[in-house]
Amino acid sequence: MGTRTKLIAGNWKMFTNTAVARQLAGAVVQGLGKETRVQVALCPPFTYLSVVSSLLRGTAVALGAQNVYPEREGAFTGEISPAMLLDVGCKYVIIGHSERRQVLGETDAFINRKVKAALEAGLYVILCVGETQAERESLQMEEVFERQTVGALDGVPSSLLPRLVVAYEPVWAIGTGKTATPDQAQDAHVLLRKYMAKMFGEEPAQALPILYGGSVKPENIVALMQKPDVDGALVGGASLKVDQFLTIIRAAL
Ligand code: PGA
């Protein structure tokens, strides 16, 4: 489907500082120039959203956050609401990253609340799903995909789907240097689209951008992007190196 918008999102995770964040964001903006054939988003840590937001204002590069809390406001010490993310200039928010599922114990039910709150508030959601090595080896991918998509999207009205992006991130490929082969990514994306179609119908499923994430690098992005169901990438490590990130973006044009 040639109609899905391509997205390359940089997930800076818990890296950078003010100076590095400024430098990275400035270099991406400069390197991209007026290019708008692909949507680019930068997702810095919360503390640098504001500084990166000012650098991205008026450019084609969008701002994203790495997490959100599913309440409007209140006594939730340490948490950040969808409205606050919008207020600082975010368009996107990453939800359900495997690091949050594994390190911080996030469940599908909690992820579901976040997805709904973020979409209802007006954010674009990058929902991460993906199997572990053990789940792949024991042929449980279908179950995992169904559990994660149904779990995260239960009760989401179809009217909000145009602001949803799914990122297929096999856990065994994140930060490991092991990338899914283009065929493995394509197969997984087709499977995910199948569950989306089951839930929301064929048309919204076909319109949904599905990104690949997990050790995306300049060396593997070209072959990944050639697959018809790979609509972009969620990039961790390589998004912290301007040259690599720009090469990845150019491969998606
Ligand atoms: P990686 O991270 O590119 O460093 O593997 C991807 C991600 O976790 O989003």
Coordinates of C-alpha atoms and ligand atoms in Angstrom, one line a residue:
M1 CA 0.0 0.0 0.0
G2 CA 1.7 3.2 -1.2
T3 CA -0.7 5.4 0.7
R4 CA 0.5 4.9 4.3
T5 CA 2.6 7.7 5.6
K6 CA 6.2 6.6 6.3
L7 CA 7.5 7.5 9.7
I8 CA 11.0 7.3 11.1
A9 CA 11.0 7.9 14.9
G10 CA 14.1 8.3 17.0
N11 CA 13.7 6.9 20.5
W12 CA 16.5 8.5 22.6
K13 CA 15.6 6.3 25.6
M14 CA 17.4 7.5 28.8
F15 CA 20.3 9.1 26.9
T16 CA 21.5 12.7 26.1
N17 CA 21.6 15.8 28.2
T18 CA 20.6 19.4 27.4
A19 CA 23.6 20.1 25.2
V20 CA 23.5 16.8 23.3
A21 CA 19.7 17.0 22.9
R22 CA 20.1 20.5 21.3
Q23 CA 22.9 19.4 19.1
L24 CA 21.1 16.2 17.9
A25 CA 17.8 17.9 17.2
G26 CA 19.5 20.9 15.4
A27 CA 21.5 18.5 13.2
V28 CA 18.5 16.4 12.3
V29 CA 16.5 19.6 11.3
Q30 CA 19.4 20.9 9.3
G31 CA 20.1 17.5 7.6
L32 CA 16.5 17.0 6.7
G33 CA 16.0 20.5 5.2
K34 CA 12.6 20.8 3.5
E35 CA 12.1 17.1 3.1
T36 CA 8.6 16.1 3.9
R37 CA 8.1 12.8 2.0
V38 CA 8.7 11.0 5.3
Q39 CA 7.6 12.0 8.7
V40 CA 10.4 12.2 11.2
A41 CA 9.9 12.3 15.0
L42 CA 12.3 12.7 17.8
C43 CA 11.5 11.3 21.2
P44 CA 13.8 12.7 23.9
P45 CA 13.5 12.1 27.6
F46 CA 10.8 14.2 29.4
T47 CA 13.4 16.7 30.7
Y48 CA 14.5 17.7 27.2
L49 CA 11.1 17.9 25.5
S50 CA 10.9 21.6 26.0
V51 CA 14.3 22.4 24.7
V52 CA 13.9 20.1 21.7
S53 CA 10.4 21.4 21.1
S54 CA 11.7 25.0 20.6
L55 CA 14.2 23.7 18.1
L56 CA 11.6 21.8 16.1
R57 CA 9.0 24.5 16.0
G58 CA 8.2 25.5 12.5
T59 CA 10.1 22.6 11.0
A60 CA 8.8 19.3 9.5
V61 CA 10.3 17.3 12.4
A62 CA 7.7 16.2 15.0
L63 CA 8.2 15.8 18.7
G64 CA 7.3 12.6 20.6
A65 CA 7.5 11.5 24.3
Q66 CA 8.5 8.0 25.5
N67 CA 5.7 7.5 28.0
V68 CA 2.5 9.0 29.4
Y69 CA 0.2 8.5 32.4
P70 CA -3.5 7.8 31.6
E71 CA -5.1 10.5 33.7
R72 CA -5.8 14.1 32.9
E73 CA -4.3 15.6 36.1
G74 CA -4.2 14.8 39.8
A75 CA -2.1 13.5 42.6
F76 CA 0.2 11.2 40.6
T77 CA 3.6 12.2 41.7
G78 CA 6.2 11.9 39.0
E79 CA 3.8 11.3 36.2
I80 CA 3.0 13.3 33.0
S81 CA -0.4 13.6 31.4
P82 CA -1.4 13.6 27.7
A83 CA -2.4 17.3 28.0
M84 CA 1.1 18.1 29.3
L85 CA 2.7 16.4 26.4
L86 CA 0.5 18.3 24.0
D87 CA 1.3 21.5 25.8
V88 CA 5.0 21.1 25.4
G89 CA 4.6 20.5 21.7
C90 CA 4.4 16.7 21.4
K91 CA 2.6 15.1 18.5
Y92 CA 3.5 11.5 19.3
V93 CA 3.9 9.3 22.3
I94 CA 5.5 5.9 22.5
I95 CA 3.4 3.4 24.5
G96 CA 4.1 -0.2 25.6
H97 CA 7.8 -0.3 24.8
S98 CA 9.1 -3.7 25.8
E99 CA 11.6 -2.0 28.2
R100 CA 8.6 -0.6 30.1
R101 CA 6.8 -3.9 29.9
Q102 CA 9.8 -5.8 31.2
V103 CA 11.6 -3.3 33.5
L104 CA 8.6 -1.4 34.9
G105 CA 6.1 -4.2 34.8
E106 CA 3.6 -2.6 32.5
T107 CA 0.6 -4.8 31.7
D108 CA -1.6 -4.8 28.6
A109 CA -4.4 -3.5 30.7
F110 CA -2.3 -0.5 31.8
I111 CA -1.1 0.1 28.3
N112 CA -4.7 0.0 27.1
R113 CA -5.6 2.9 29.5
K114 CA -2.6 4.9 28.3
V115 CA -3.4 4.3 24.6
K116 CA -7.0 5.4 25.1
A117 CA -6.1 8.5 27.2
A118 CA -3.5 9.6 24.7
L119 CA -5.6 9.1 21.6
E120 CA -8.6 10.8 23.2
A121 CA -6.5 13.7 24.2
G122 CA -5.3 14.2 20.6
L123 CA -1.9 12.6 20.6
Y124 CA -0.6 10.2 17.9
V125 CA 0.3 6.9 19.6
I126 CA 3.2 4.6 18.6
L127 CA 2.1 1.3 20.2
C128 CA 5.0 -1.2 20.6
V129 CA 4.4 -4.9 20.4
G130 CA 6.7 -7.8 19.9
E131 CA 7.7 -11.3 21.0
T132 CA 10.6 -12.5 23.1
Q133 CA 13.1 -15.0 21.8
A134 CA 11.5 -17.8 23.8
E135 CA 8.1 -16.9 22.5
R136 CA 9.4 -17.0 18.9
E137 CA 11.1 -20.3 19.5
S138 CA 8.0 -21.9 21.0
L139 CA 5.9 -20.6 18.0
Q140 CA 3.8 -18.4 20.2
M141 CA 3.9 -15.3 18.0
E142 CA 0.3 -15.4 17.0
E143 CA -0.9 -15.6 20.6
V144 CA 1.5 -12.8 21.7
F145 CA 0.4 -10.5 18.9
E146 CA -3.3 -11.2 19.5
R147 CA -2.9 -10.7 23.3
Q148 CA -0.9 -7.5 22.8
T149 CA -3.0 -5.9 20.1
V150 CA -6.4 -6.8 21.6
G151 CA -5.1 -6.0 25.1
A152 CA -3.8 -2.5 24.1
L153 CA -6.6 -1.6 21.8
D154 CA -9.7 -2.9 23.5
G155 CA -12.4 -0.2 23.5
V156 CA -10.6 2.1 21.2
P157 CA -13.2 3.7 18.9
S158 CA -12.3 3.3 15.2
S159 CA -12.6 7.1 14.8
L160 CA -9.3 7.4 16.7
L161 CA -7.4 4.9 14.6
P162 CA -6.1 7.4 12.1
R163 CA -3.8 8.6 15.0
L164 CA -2.5 5.1 15.8
V165 CA 0.9 3.7 14.6
V166 CA 2.0 0.2 15.6
A167 CA 5.7 -0.6 16.0
Y168 CA 6.7 -4.2 15.7
E169 CA 9.7 -4.6 18.0
P170 CA 10.9 -8.2 18.5
V171 CA 12.3 -8.1 22.1
W172 CA 15.3 -10.2 21.0
A173 CA 16.3 -7.5 18.4
I174 CA 16.2 -4.4 20.7
G175 CA 19.7 -3.1 21.4
T176 CA 21.2 -6.5 20.7
G177 CA 22.6 -5.8 17.2
K178 CA 20.4 -8.7 16.0
T179 CA 17.8 -7.5 13.5
A180 CA 14.8 -9.4 12.2
T181 CA 15.4 -10.3 8.6
P182 CA 13.2 -8.3 6.1
D183 CA 11.1 -11.4 5.6
Q184 CA 10.6 -12.0 9.4
A185 CA 9.6 -8.3 9.7
Q186 CA 7.2 -8.5 6.7
D187 CA 5.6 -11.7 8.1
A188 CA 5.1 -10.2 11.5
H189 CA 3.6 -7.0 10.0
V190 CA 1.2 -9.0 7.9
L191 CA 0.2 -11.0 11.0
L192 CA -0.3 -7.8 13.0
R193 CA -2.4 -6.3 10.3
K194 CA -4.5 -9.4 10.4
Y195 CA -5.4 -8.9 14.1
M196 CA -6.1 -5.2 13.4
A197 CA -8.4 -6.2 10.6
K198 CA -10.2 -8.7 12.9
M199 CA -10.7 -5.9 15.4
F200 CA -11.4 -2.9 13.3
G201 CA -12.1 -4.1 9.7
E202 CA -9.9 -4.4 6.6
E203 CA -9.8 -0.8 5.6
P204 CA -8.4 0.7 8.9
A205 CA -6.0 -2.2 9.1
Q206 CA -4.7 -1.4 5.6
A207 CA -4.4 2.3 6.5
L208 CA -2.4 1.6 9.7
P209 CA 1.3 2.4 9.5
I210 CA 3.4 -0.4 11.0
L211 CA 7.0 0.4 11.9
Y212 CA 9.8 -2.1 12.5
G213 CA 12.1 -1.5 15.5
G214 CA 15.1 -3.4 16.8
S215 CA 18.7 -2.7 15.9
V216 CA 17.7 -0.6 12.8
K217 CA 21.0 0.6 11.2
P218 CA 22.0 2.2 7.9
E219 CA 23.1 -1.3 6.9
N220 CA 19.8 -3.0 7.2
I221 CA 17.2 -0.2 6.7
V222 CA 17.1 -0.4 2.9
A223 CA 16.2 -4.0 2.7
L224 CA 13.6 -3.6 5.5
M225 CA 12.0 -0.6 3.8
Q226 CA 11.6 -2.6 0.6
K227 CA 9.0 -4.8 2.2
P228 CA 5.5 -3.7 1.4
D229 CA 4.2 -3.8 5.0
V230 CA 7.2 -2.1 6.6
D231 CA 6.1 1.6 6.8
G232 CA 9.0 3.0 8.7
A233 CA 11.2 2.4 11.7
L234 CA 11.4 3.1 15.4
V235 CA 15.1 3.6 15.9
G236 CA 16.9 3.5 19.3
G237 CA 20.7 3.4 19.3
A238 CA 21.2 4.7 15.8
S239 CA 19.0 7.7 16.4
L240 CA 21.7 9.1 18.7
K241 CA 24.1 9.3 15.9
V242 CA 23.1 12.0 13.5
D243 CA 24.8 10.6 10.4
Q244 CA 23.3 7.2 11.0
F245 CA 19.8 8.6 11.7
L246 CA 19.9 10.8 8.6
T247 CA 21.0 7.8 6.4
I248 CA 18.1 5.8 7.8
I249 CA 15.6 8.6 7.1
R250 CA 16.9 8.9 3.5
A251 CA 16.5 5.2 3.0
A252 CA 12.8 5.6 3.7
L253 CA 12.2 8.3 1.1
Ligands
PGA1 P1 17.5 -0.2 19.1 O1 16.1 0.2 20.0 O2 17.3 0.5 17.8 O3 18.6 0.4 19.9 O4 17.5 -1.7 19.0 C1 14.9 0.2 19.3 C2 13.8 0.5 20.4 O5 13.9 0.0 21.5 O6 12.9 1.3 20.1

